[in-house]
Amino acid sequence: MLIYKVLRAEEWADLASTGQIAGAPVDLADGFIHFSTADQVAETLAKHFAGAADLVICACHTDDLGADLKWEPSRGGALFPHLYRALRLKEVRWQEGLVMAGGQHVLPDRVE
């Protein structure tokens, strides 16, 4: 199953150059890296990244993240994937910059 991490361009650049990232400031504060499923990512964008430009969506397969990936209740009790370690560049299956249309982020067609 693919899950998704939204990064700001500078966070993606850090991941691409160093090979791993401990996460965005919210991830560091919470002690884990926040991911979303395909069904959750649009709401995540609207709630936490409204109007933000220069975002990158990264797709990771749950099998690649191993036992450090935990499914925990969050918004409305829904289970969200949380990674309790750094994300490694080699675990990113694909990444793509997000575009805005009508004031909203447009998800790539390959978000499944």
PDB file of C-alpha atoms in Angstrom:
ATOM      1  CA  MET A   1       0.000   0.000   0.000  1.00  0.00           C
ATOM      2  CA  LEU A   2       1.275   3.468  -0.851  1.00  0.00           C
ATOM      3  CA  ILE A   3       1.184   6.219   1.765  1.00  0.00           C
ATOM      4  CA  TYR A   4       2.102   9.857   1.291  1.00  0.00           C
ATOM      5  CA  LYS A   5       4.266  12.477   2.957  1.00  0.00           C
ATOM      6  CA  VAL A   6       3.901  16.137   2.038  1.00  0.00           C
ATOM      7  CA  LEU A   7       7.134  18.097   2.311  1.00  0.00           C
ATOM      8  CA  ARG A   8       8.029  21.708   1.699  1.00  0.00           C
ATOM      9  CA  ALA A   9      10.539  22.147  -1.124  1.00  0.00           C
ATOM     10  CA  GLU A  10      13.395  22.815   1.294  1.00  0.00           C
ATOM     11  CA  GLU A  11      12.563  19.656   3.261  1.00  0.00           C
ATOM     12  CA  TRP A  12      12.558  17.623   0.034  1.00  0.00           C
ATOM     13  CA  ALA A  13      15.904  19.191  -0.935  1.00  0.00           C
ATOM     14  CA  ASP A  14      17.304  18.151   2.461  1.00  0.00           C
ATOM     15  CA  LEU A  15      16.059  14.586   2.007  1.00  0.00           C
ATOM     16  CA  ALA A  16      17.421  14.423  -1.546  1.00  0.00           C
ATOM     17  CA  SER A  17      20.839  15.753  -0.567  1.00  0.00           C
ATOM     18  CA  THR A  18      21.405  13.898   2.724  1.00  0.00           C
ATOM     19  CA  GLY A  19      19.552  10.653   1.995  1.00  0.00           C
ATOM     20  CA  GLN A  20      17.273  10.897   5.018  1.00  0.00           C
ATOM     21  CA  ILE A  21      15.145  13.331   6.980  1.00  0.00           C
ATOM     22  CA  ALA A  22      13.792  13.290  10.517  1.00  0.00           C
ATOM     23  CA  GLY A  23      10.734  15.168   9.290  1.00  0.00           C
ATOM     24  CA  ALA A  24       9.171  18.599   9.255  1.00  0.00           C
ATOM     25  CA  PRO A  25       8.985  20.730  12.421  1.00  0.00           C
ATOM     26  CA  VAL A  26       5.612  19.178  13.367  1.00  0.00           C
ATOM     27  CA  ASP A  27       7.119  15.691  12.989  1.00  0.00           C
ATOM     28  CA  LEU A  28      10.075  16.593  15.191  1.00  0.00           C
ATOM     29  CA  ALA A  29       7.722  18.025  17.827  1.00  0.00           C
ATOM     30  CA  ASP A  30       5.483  14.940  17.799  1.00  0.00           C
ATOM     31  CA  GLY A  31       8.314  12.383  17.712  1.00  0.00           C
ATOM     32  CA  PHE A  32       7.252  10.673  14.479  1.00  0.00           C
ATOM     33  CA  ILE A  33       6.817  11.415  10.782  1.00  0.00           C
ATOM     34  CA  HIS A  34       3.207  12.002   9.782  1.00  0.00           C
ATOM     35  CA  PHE A  35       1.964  10.220   6.656  1.00  0.00           C
ATOM     36  CA  SER A  36      -1.474  10.060   5.036  1.00  0.00           C
ATOM     37  CA  THR A  37      -3.250   7.459   2.956  1.00  0.00           C
ATOM     38  CA  ALA A  38      -4.608   8.325  -0.481  1.00  0.00           C
ATOM     39  CA  ASP A  39      -8.024   8.924   1.112  1.00  0.00           C
ATOM     40  CA  GLN A  40      -6.549  11.236   3.764  1.00  0.00           C
ATOM     41  CA  VAL A  41      -3.971  13.308   1.885  1.00  0.00           C
ATOM     42  CA  ALA A  42      -6.355  15.900   0.364  1.00  0.00           C
ATOM     43  CA  GLU A  43      -7.718  16.745   3.830  1.00  0.00           C
ATOM     44  CA  THR A  44      -4.162  16.862   5.205  1.00  0.00           C
ATOM     45  CA  LEU A  45      -3.239  19.383   2.511  1.00  0.00           C
ATOM     46  CA  ALA A  46      -6.331  21.501   3.192  1.00  0.00           C
ATOM     47  CA  LYS A  47      -5.888  21.435   6.962  1.00  0.00           C
ATOM     48  CA  HIS A  48      -2.112  21.816   7.333  1.00  0.00           C
ATOM     49  CA  PHE A  49      -0.861  23.293   4.044  1.00  0.00           C
ATOM     50  CA  ALA A  50      -3.670  25.582   2.833  1.00  0.00           C
ATOM     51  CA  GLY A  51      -2.266  28.123   0.390  1.00  0.00           C
ATOM     52  CA  ALA A  52       1.301  26.857   0.751  1.00  0.00           C
ATOM     53  CA  ALA A  53       3.380  26.849  -2.408  1.00  0.00           C
ATOM     54  CA  ASP A  54       6.430  24.758  -3.293  1.00  0.00           C
ATOM     55  CA  LEU A  55       5.139  21.487  -1.840  1.00  0.00           C
ATOM     56  CA  VAL A  56       6.312  18.031  -2.832  1.00  0.00           C
ATOM     57  CA  ILE A  57       4.314  14.841  -2.330  1.00  0.00           C
ATOM     58  CA  CYS A  58       6.332  11.693  -1.704  1.00  0.00           C
ATOM     59  CA  ALA A  59       4.926   8.191  -2.083  1.00  0.00           C
ATOM     60  CA  CYS A  60       6.256   5.374   0.080  1.00  0.00           C
ATOM     61  CA  HIS A  61       5.187   1.754   0.241  1.00  0.00           C
ATOM     62  CA  THR A  62       4.252   0.516   3.685  1.00  0.00           C
ATOM     63  CA  ASP A  63       6.262  -2.685   3.160  1.00  0.00           C
ATOM     64  CA  ASP A  64       9.456  -0.627   2.736  1.00  0.00           C
ATOM     65  CA  LEU A  65       9.022   1.147   6.083  1.00  0.00           C
ATOM     66  CA  GLY A  66       8.902  -1.984   8.232  1.00  0.00           C
ATOM     67  CA  ALA A  67       8.008  -2.292  11.889  1.00  0.00           C
ATOM     68  CA  ASP A  68       8.739   1.380  12.614  1.00  0.00           C
ATOM     69  CA  LEU A  69       5.484   2.298  10.849  1.00  0.00           C
ATOM     70  CA  LYS A  70       2.546   2.398  13.248  1.00  0.00           C
ATOM     71  CA  TRP A  71      -1.139   3.015  12.495  1.00  0.00           C
ATOM     72  CA  GLU A  72      -2.573   5.296  15.161  1.00  0.00           C
ATOM     73  CA  PRO A  73      -5.857   7.171  15.649  1.00  0.00           C
ATOM     74  CA  SER A  74      -5.883  10.836  14.747  1.00  0.00           C
ATOM     75  CA  ARG A  75      -8.515  13.088  13.087  1.00  0.00           C
ATOM     76  CA  GLY A  76     -11.927  11.768  14.019  1.00  0.00           C
ATOM     77  CA  GLY A  77     -10.439   8.482  15.212  1.00  0.00           C
ATOM     78  CA  ALA A  78      -9.204   7.513  11.736  1.00  0.00           C
ATOM     79  CA  LEU A  79      -5.994   5.507  11.677  1.00  0.00           C
ATOM     80  CA  PHE A  80      -3.031   7.405  10.249  1.00  0.00           C
ATOM     81  CA  PRO A  81       0.418   6.003   9.414  1.00  0.00           C
ATOM     82  CA  HIS A  82       3.224   7.337  11.628  1.00  0.00           C
ATOM     83  CA  LEU A  83       6.906   6.511  11.083  1.00  0.00           C
ATOM     84  CA  TYR A  84       8.990   6.338  14.253  1.00  0.00           C
ATOM     85  CA  ARG A  85      12.382   6.919  12.647  1.00  0.00           C
ATOM     86  CA  ALA A  86      13.958   8.967   9.871  1.00  0.00           C
ATOM     87  CA  LEU A  87      12.598   8.618   6.357  1.00  0.00           C
ATOM     88  CA  ARG A  88      15.236   7.401   3.914  1.00  0.00           C
ATOM     89  CA  LEU A  89      15.416   8.627   0.340  1.00  0.00           C
ATOM     90  CA  LYS A  90      15.624   5.032  -0.910  1.00  0.00           C
ATOM     91  CA  GLU A  91      12.147   4.441   0.587  1.00  0.00           C
ATOM     92  CA  VAL A  92      10.518   7.108  -1.600  1.00  0.00           C
ATOM     93  CA  ARG A  93       8.965   5.319  -4.580  1.00  0.00           C
ATOM     94  CA  TRP A  94       8.210   8.592  -6.364  1.00  0.00           C
ATOM     95  CA  GLN A  95       7.889  12.282  -5.669  1.00  0.00           C
ATOM     96  CA  GLU A  96       6.217  15.116  -7.507  1.00  0.00           C
ATOM     97  CA  GLY A  97       5.749  18.828  -6.994  1.00  0.00           C
ATOM     98  CA  LEU A  98       2.185  19.876  -6.222  1.00  0.00           C
ATOM     99  CA  VAL A  99       0.468  22.544  -8.278  1.00  0.00           C
ATOM    100  CA  MET A 100      -2.324  24.859  -7.207  1.00  0.00           C
ATOM    101  CA  ALA A 101      -5.575  25.397  -9.108  1.00  0.00           C
ATOM    102  CA  GLY A 102      -8.392  27.551  -7.820  1.00  0.00           C
ATOM    103  CA  GLY A 103      -6.572  27.995  -4.519  1.00  0.00           C
ATOM    104  CA  GLN A 104      -6.331  24.238  -3.864  1.00  0.00           C
ATOM    105  CA  HIS A 105      -3.563  21.710  -4.320  1.00  0.00           C
ATOM    106  CA  VAL A 106      -4.062  19.272  -7.182  1.00  0.00           C
ATOM    107  CA  LEU A 107      -3.010  15.721  -6.397  1.00  0.00           C
ATOM    108  CA  PRO A 108      -1.146  13.816  -9.113  1.00  0.00           C
ATOM    109  CA  ASP A 109      -3.183  11.145 -10.889  1.00  0.00           C
ATOM    110  CA  ARG A 110      -0.871   8.480  -9.529  1.00  0.00           C
ATOM    111  CA  VAL A 111      -2.044   9.065  -5.948  1.00  0.00           C
ATOM    112  CA  GLU A 112      -3.989   5.834  -5.573  1.00  0.00           C
TER     113      GLU A 112
END
